[in-house]
Amino acid sequence: MPKFIFVTGGVVSSLGKGITAASIGLLLKSRGLRVVNQKFDPYLNVDPGTMNPYQHGEVYVTDDGAETDLDLGHYERFTGSTTNRFCNYTSGRIYDSIIKKERRGDFLGGTVQVVPHVTSEICESIRSVAAPDVDVVISEIGGTVGDIESLPYLEALRQFRIQEGRGNVLFIHVTLIPYLSKAGEVKTKPTQHSVADLREIGIFPDILICRTEKHLESDVRKKLSLFCNVDQEAVIEALDAPHTIYEVPIEFATQDLDTVILDTLGLRAGRRDLKPWRNYIDRVINSDYTVEIGVVGKYSELLDAYKSINEALNHGGAAHAVKVIIRNVSAEDIEKEEPAKILENVNGILVPGGFGSRGLDGKIAAIRYARENRIPFFGICLGMQMAVIEFARNVLKLDGADSTESNPETPYPVIHLMEEQKKVMNMGATMRLGAYPCLLKNDTEARKCYGKESISERHRHRYEFNIDYKEKFESAGMVISGHSPDGILTEIVEISDHPWFIASQFHPEFKSRPVDPHPLFRDFVGACLKYSKRQPQ
Ligand code: GLN
């Protein structure tokens, strides 16, 4: 059986529990252990697929088509592993499963209760990722200790530790050590209270990860150790990473966090090897040349809405040792002002995925600007659909060409609903989701970029390129360079007579890793770099 690590959070939210859990995954993996990361979200939505990006940030899609929390993106990027639908549970999903069992009569007329039914369902969900080939399961509990919503999870973890045996389960509490400038000192009291809350429930943290702005002196560590009942070497300092979040595991390694974990769990593992990881960070830190890329989306002010895209652009930059500056541009602003003004001096333009009609004309204007001025362009999902519409309207002169998503009455439905989507009524988990194979056409930029004919990429959409228009587009220079193996679905389009103009119906950003940048992001940033060198400085 694997060992289990639980990561909880205290004092405030947004402490970076996801990055912490991902970093621990990387450290253990770098010692040769097989690790699975998992996240529990205590809200009642069944999955984040239908949630507003303002509230939830990006929806991360797994190979097996689950719409999940963006922390799974951190897990995959840090550990290089592939997550699946068992790596993310919400309370909604847990309750949904229990209620279905109750309706089926599985409980034989018994009263269905939070303890033991909800807690048992949570324990089963933890075990759902504990395959025989896994050494360590790392489960992150969303929310903050003290929240009403988190209580069933904490109670489940308490029971789980008894079921699995004390030596097989480890608790890590991520907490905040605030600095009071007036007093000139850091304060441990909120952490003491948060640990006291956990102890009241019956959970005794083994390790504290202390988020802090100031270095923790040894007297502070001693105090935390004494009052929170953890060993001194298990008090780990987590300062804000100076350049990139990918430095966090290195900081933990310096404090031997992985050794403390292995010792506490009685696990034997190899020596830590973080060489490729350190190489990546060196490239990020030492890149002094910068390129600026305009990301024209609907949520320009939201840091988390395009999380994986931002990360993938940085990975692509590191591949060329350049720093990528992202200019988040609101598509609606381009509707009010000239693209040339808003996108002045960018070295590349990316239009990400999205839903709904807000800002579509701005996206189309930005794409036209990129196409006509030969600025590198990368379109993703809705970004590809808008590139197709732009080309139809302005090159093929199909006046009023559109997607039936935003204009069902369009005379030229160049983007239309996929056949299997026509009968779908529900919103949740009903799109074309997850990994699908795609074949790349010879002698295209896409084929050159991937360096192979057959690829697999993740999808999340309902609409697609209308294949009836294929000839028209191709004869005018927009080529279908990637398609489903049966040739029916268009997965990539590109403009041959343009320095770099590629748009994909899938989401390549989900598969980019710092140590293994996605080829499309790598080459897009490469094209932006080339473009920037041609511009007067
Ligand atoms: N709204 C579009 C569709 O459903 C694009 C989706 C996306 O960009 N993820 O096809």
PDB file of C-alpha atoms in Angstrom, residues 66-211:
ATOM      1  CA  ALA A  66     -12.322  15.691 -16.485  1.00  0.00           C
ATOM      2  CA  GLU A  67     -12.828  19.423 -15.953  1.00  0.00           C
ATOM      3  CA  THR A  68     -10.817  20.107 -12.841  1.00  0.00           C
ATOM      4  CA  ASP A  69      -9.293  22.633 -10.495  1.00  0.00           C
ATOM      5  CA  LEU A  70      -6.291  24.576 -11.749  1.00  0.00           C
ATOM      6  CA  ASP A  71      -4.081  23.065  -9.036  1.00  0.00           C
ATOM      7  CA  LEU A  72      -3.994  19.896 -11.133  1.00  0.00           C
ATOM      8  CA  GLY A  73      -2.096  21.971 -13.666  1.00  0.00           C
ATOM      9  CA  HIS A  74       0.548  22.676 -11.022  1.00  0.00           C
ATOM     10  CA  TYR A  75       0.711  18.983 -10.168  1.00  0.00           C
ATOM     11  CA  GLU A  76       1.307  18.004 -13.784  1.00  0.00           C
ATOM     12  CA  ARG A  77       3.794  20.793 -14.458  1.00  0.00           C
ATOM     13  CA  PHE A  78       5.844  20.084 -11.353  1.00  0.00           C
ATOM     14  CA  THR A  79       5.802  16.308 -11.304  1.00  0.00           C
ATOM     15  CA  GLY A  80       5.532  15.677 -15.048  1.00  0.00           C
ATOM     16  CA  SER A  81       2.797  13.138 -14.311  1.00  0.00           C
ATOM     17  CA  THR A  82      -0.616  12.858 -15.935  1.00  0.00           C
ATOM     18  CA  THR A  83      -3.583  13.397 -13.653  1.00  0.00           C
ATOM     19  CA  ASN A  84      -7.055  11.966 -14.177  1.00  0.00           C
ATOM     20  CA  ARG A  85     -10.639  12.296 -12.956  1.00  0.00           C
ATOM     21  CA  PHE A  86      -9.779  10.656  -9.640  1.00  0.00           C
ATOM     22  CA  CYS A  87      -7.300  13.417  -8.862  1.00  0.00           C
ATOM     23  CA  ASN A  88      -9.992  16.010  -8.162  1.00  0.00           C
ATOM     24  CA  TYR A  89     -13.120  15.632  -6.058  1.00  0.00           C
ATOM     25  CA  THR A  90     -15.518  18.342  -4.955  1.00  0.00           C
ATOM     26  CA  SER A  91     -18.040  18.013  -2.129  1.00  0.00           C
ATOM     27  CA  GLY A  92     -20.688  18.190  -4.846  1.00  0.00           C
ATOM     28  CA  ARG A  93     -19.274  15.067  -6.484  1.00  0.00           C
ATOM     29  CA  ILE A  94     -18.966  13.262  -3.146  1.00  0.00           C
ATOM     30  CA  TYR A  95     -22.591  14.062  -2.248  1.00  0.00           C
ATOM     31  CA  ASP A  96     -23.776  13.265  -5.781  1.00  0.00           C
ATOM     32  CA  SER A  97     -22.318   9.791  -5.466  1.00  0.00           C
ATOM     33  CA  ILE A  98     -23.852   9.213  -2.012  1.00  0.00           C
ATOM     34  CA  ILE A  99     -27.273  10.445  -3.116  1.00  0.00           C
ATOM     35  CA  LYS A 100     -27.198   8.168  -6.175  1.00  0.00           C
ATOM     36  CA  LYS A 101     -26.346   5.220  -3.897  1.00  0.00           C
ATOM     37  CA  GLU A 102     -29.159   6.170  -1.544  1.00  0.00           C
ATOM     38  CA  ARG A 103     -31.659   6.336  -4.426  1.00  0.00           C
ATOM     39  CA  ARG A 104     -30.492   2.918  -5.615  1.00  0.00           C
ATOM     40  CA  GLY A 105     -31.184   1.538  -2.164  1.00  0.00           C
ATOM     41  CA  ASP A 106     -27.555   0.730  -1.398  1.00  0.00           C
ATOM     42  CA  PHE A 107     -27.932   1.857   2.221  1.00  0.00           C
ATOM     43  CA  LEU A 108     -30.798  -0.598   2.861  1.00  0.00           C
ATOM     44  CA  GLY A 109     -33.014   1.984   4.470  1.00  0.00           C
ATOM     45  CA  GLY A 110     -30.383   3.230   6.906  1.00  0.00           C
ATOM     46  CA  THR A 111     -30.119   6.902   7.818  1.00  0.00           C
ATOM     47  CA  VAL A 112     -27.521   8.536   5.566  1.00  0.00           C
ATOM     48  CA  GLN A 113     -25.255  10.882   7.528  1.00  0.00           C
ATOM     49  CA  VAL A 114     -22.123  12.990   7.268  1.00  0.00           C
ATOM     50  CA  VAL A 115     -20.416  10.558   9.647  1.00  0.00           C
ATOM     51  CA  PRO A 116     -19.983   7.809   8.551  1.00  0.00           C
ATOM     52  CA  HIS A 117     -21.328   8.064   4.993  1.00  0.00           C
ATOM     53  CA  VAL A 118     -19.752  11.279   3.724  1.00  0.00           C
ATOM     54  CA  THR A 119     -16.496  10.601   5.555  1.00  0.00           C
ATOM     55  CA  SER A 120     -16.330   7.040   4.167  1.00  0.00           C
ATOM     56  CA  GLU A 121     -16.961   8.335   0.657  1.00  0.00           C
ATOM     57  CA  ILE A 122     -14.060  10.769   1.140  1.00  0.00           C
ATOM     58  CA  CYS A 123     -11.797   7.952   2.379  1.00  0.00           C
ATOM     59  CA  GLU A 124     -12.763   5.860  -0.664  1.00  0.00           C
ATOM     60  CA  SER A 125     -11.993   8.790  -2.937  1.00  0.00           C
ATOM     61  CA  ILE A 126      -8.511   9.066  -1.444  1.00  0.00           C
ATOM     62  CA  ARG A 127      -8.002   5.351  -2.092  1.00  0.00           C
ATOM     63  CA  SER A 128      -9.246   5.731  -5.682  1.00  0.00           C
ATOM     64  CA  VAL A 129      -5.771   6.970  -6.667  1.00  0.00           C
ATOM     65  CA  ALA A 130      -3.849   4.507  -4.496  1.00  0.00           C
ATOM     66  CA  ALA A 131      -2.936   2.040  -7.262  1.00  0.00           C
ATOM     67  CA  PRO A 132      -0.419  -0.749  -6.508  1.00  0.00           C
ATOM     68  CA  ASP A 133       2.274   1.039  -8.501  1.00  0.00           C
ATOM     69  CA  VAL A 134       2.016   4.223  -6.404  1.00  0.00           C
ATOM     70  CA  ASP A 135       4.432   4.873  -3.520  1.00  0.00           C
ATOM     71  CA  VAL A 136       2.973   8.116  -2.177  1.00  0.00           C
ATOM     72  CA  VAL A 137      -0.431   9.798  -2.512  1.00  0.00           C
ATOM     73  CA  ILE A 138      -0.428  13.531  -1.792  1.00  0.00           C
ATOM     74  CA  SER A 139      -3.940  14.872  -1.166  1.00  0.00           C
ATOM     75  CA  GLU A 140      -4.516  18.578  -0.815  1.00  0.00           C
ATOM     76  CA  ILE A 141      -7.606  19.738   1.057  1.00  0.00           C
ATOM     77  CA  GLY A 142      -8.938  22.993  -0.384  1.00  0.00           C
ATOM     78  CA  GLY A 143     -10.133  25.782   1.894  1.00  0.00           C
ATOM     79  CA  THR A 144      -8.855  26.740   5.320  1.00  0.00           C
ATOM     80  CA  VAL A 145      -9.028  24.920   8.642  1.00  0.00           C
ATOM     81  CA  GLY A 146     -11.962  26.399  10.538  1.00  0.00           C
ATOM     82  CA  ASP A 147     -14.263  26.566   7.489  1.00  0.00           C
ATOM     83  CA  ILE A 148     -17.574  24.778   8.011  1.00  0.00           C
ATOM     84  CA  GLU A 149     -17.205  23.178   4.576  1.00  0.00           C
ATOM     85  CA  SER A 150     -13.836  21.568   5.366  1.00  0.00           C
ATOM     86  CA  LEU A 151     -15.008  19.769   8.510  1.00  0.00           C
ATOM     87  CA  PRO A 152     -16.138  16.475   6.925  1.00  0.00           C
ATOM     88  CA  TYR A 153     -12.764  16.246   5.171  1.00  0.00           C
ATOM     89  CA  LEU A 154     -10.770  16.755   8.341  1.00  0.00           C
ATOM     90  CA  GLU A 155     -12.901  14.199  10.173  1.00  0.00           C
ATOM     91  CA  ALA A 156     -12.364  11.795   7.270  1.00  0.00           C
ATOM     92  CA  LEU A 157      -8.596  12.303   7.449  1.00  0.00           C
ATOM     93  CA  ARG A 158      -8.621  11.578  11.171  1.00  0.00           C
ATOM     94  CA  GLN A 159     -10.413   8.303  10.510  1.00  0.00           C
ATOM     95  CA  PHE A 160      -8.184   7.544   7.557  1.00  0.00           C
ATOM     96  CA  ARG A 161      -5.061   7.766   9.694  1.00  0.00           C
ATOM     97  CA  ILE A 162      -6.469   5.202  12.091  1.00  0.00           C
ATOM     98  CA  GLN A 163      -7.479   2.897   9.248  1.00  0.00           C
ATOM     99  CA  GLU A 164      -4.087   3.066   7.529  1.00  0.00           C
ATOM    100  CA  GLY A 165      -1.929   3.053  10.659  1.00  0.00           C
ATOM    101  CA  ARG A 166      -0.104   6.038  12.081  1.00  0.00           C
ATOM    102  CA  GLY A 167       3.217   5.402  10.333  1.00  0.00           C
ATOM    103  CA  ASN A 168       1.554   5.455   6.916  1.00  0.00           C
ATOM    104  CA  VAL A 169      -0.045   8.879   7.050  1.00  0.00           C
ATOM    105  CA  LEU A 170       1.563  12.297   7.348  1.00  0.00           C
ATOM    106  CA  PHE A 171      -0.049  15.699   7.853  1.00  0.00           C
ATOM    107  CA  ILE A 172       1.433  18.872   6.468  1.00  0.00           C
ATOM    108  CA  HIS A 173      -0.103  22.183   7.484  1.00  0.00           C
ATOM    109  CA  VAL A 174       0.549  25.232   5.313  1.00  0.00           C
ATOM    110  CA  THR A 175       0.204  28.363   7.385  1.00  0.00           C
ATOM    111  CA  LEU A 176       0.909  32.092   7.459  1.00  0.00           C
ATOM    112  CA  ILE A 177       3.402  33.803   9.751  1.00  0.00           C
ATOM    113  CA  PRO A 178       2.450  37.478   9.398  1.00  0.00           C
ATOM    114  CA  TYR A 179       4.972  40.271   9.852  1.00  0.00           C
ATOM    115  CA  LEU A 180       3.818  43.304  11.815  1.00  0.00           C
ATOM    116  CA  SER A 181       5.884  46.230  10.647  1.00  0.00           C
ATOM    117  CA  LYS A 182       4.920  48.443  13.597  1.00  0.00           C
ATOM    118  CA  ALA A 183       6.088  45.801  16.061  1.00  0.00           C
ATOM    119  CA  GLY A 184       8.974  44.850  13.787  1.00  0.00           C
ATOM    120  CA  GLU A 185       8.384  41.139  14.282  1.00  0.00           C
ATOM    121  CA  VAL A 186       6.730  38.058  12.870  1.00  0.00           C
ATOM    122  CA  LYS A 187       3.800  36.576  14.750  1.00  0.00           C
ATOM    123  CA  THR A 188       3.250  32.882  15.414  1.00  0.00           C
ATOM    124  CA  LYS A 189      -0.077  33.164  17.238  1.00  0.00           C
ATOM    125  CA  PRO A 190      -2.405  32.686  14.219  1.00  0.00           C
ATOM    126  CA  THR A 191      -0.516  29.473  13.408  1.00  0.00           C
ATOM    127  CA  GLN A 192      -0.771  28.273  17.000  1.00  0.00           C
ATOM    128  CA  HIS A 193      -4.537  28.797  16.841  1.00  0.00           C
ATOM    129  CA  SER A 194      -4.870  27.075  13.520  1.00  0.00           C
ATOM    130  CA  VAL A 195      -2.904  24.044  14.745  1.00  0.00           C
ATOM    131  CA  ALA A 196      -4.997  24.045  17.927  1.00  0.00           C
ATOM    132  CA  ASP A 197      -8.126  23.854  15.713  1.00  0.00           C
ATOM    133  CA  LEU A 198      -6.681  20.856  13.924  1.00  0.00           C
ATOM    134  CA  ARG A 199      -5.756  19.144  17.177  1.00  0.00           C
ATOM    135  CA  GLU A 200      -9.271  19.606  18.473  1.00  0.00           C
ATOM    136  CA  ILE A 201     -10.467  17.589  15.474  1.00  0.00           C
ATOM    137  CA  GLY A 202      -7.853  14.938  16.234  1.00  0.00           C
ATOM    138  CA  ILE A 203      -5.252  15.813  13.604  1.00  0.00           C
ATOM    139  CA  PHE A 204      -1.693  16.457  14.743  1.00  0.00           C
ATOM    140  CA  PRO A 205       0.387  18.066  11.980  1.00  0.00           C
ATOM    141  CA  ASP A 206       3.833  16.542  11.476  1.00  0.00           C
ATOM    142  CA  ILE A 207       5.228  19.377   9.358  1.00  0.00           C
ATOM    143  CA  LEU A 208       4.506  23.106   9.178  1.00  0.00           C
ATOM    144  CA  ILE A 209       5.126  25.007   5.963  1.00  0.00           C
ATOM    145  CA  CYS A 210       5.318  28.640   7.025  1.00  0.00           C
ATOM    146  CA  ARG A 211       4.533  31.276   4.418  1.00  0.00           C
TER     147      ARG A 211
END
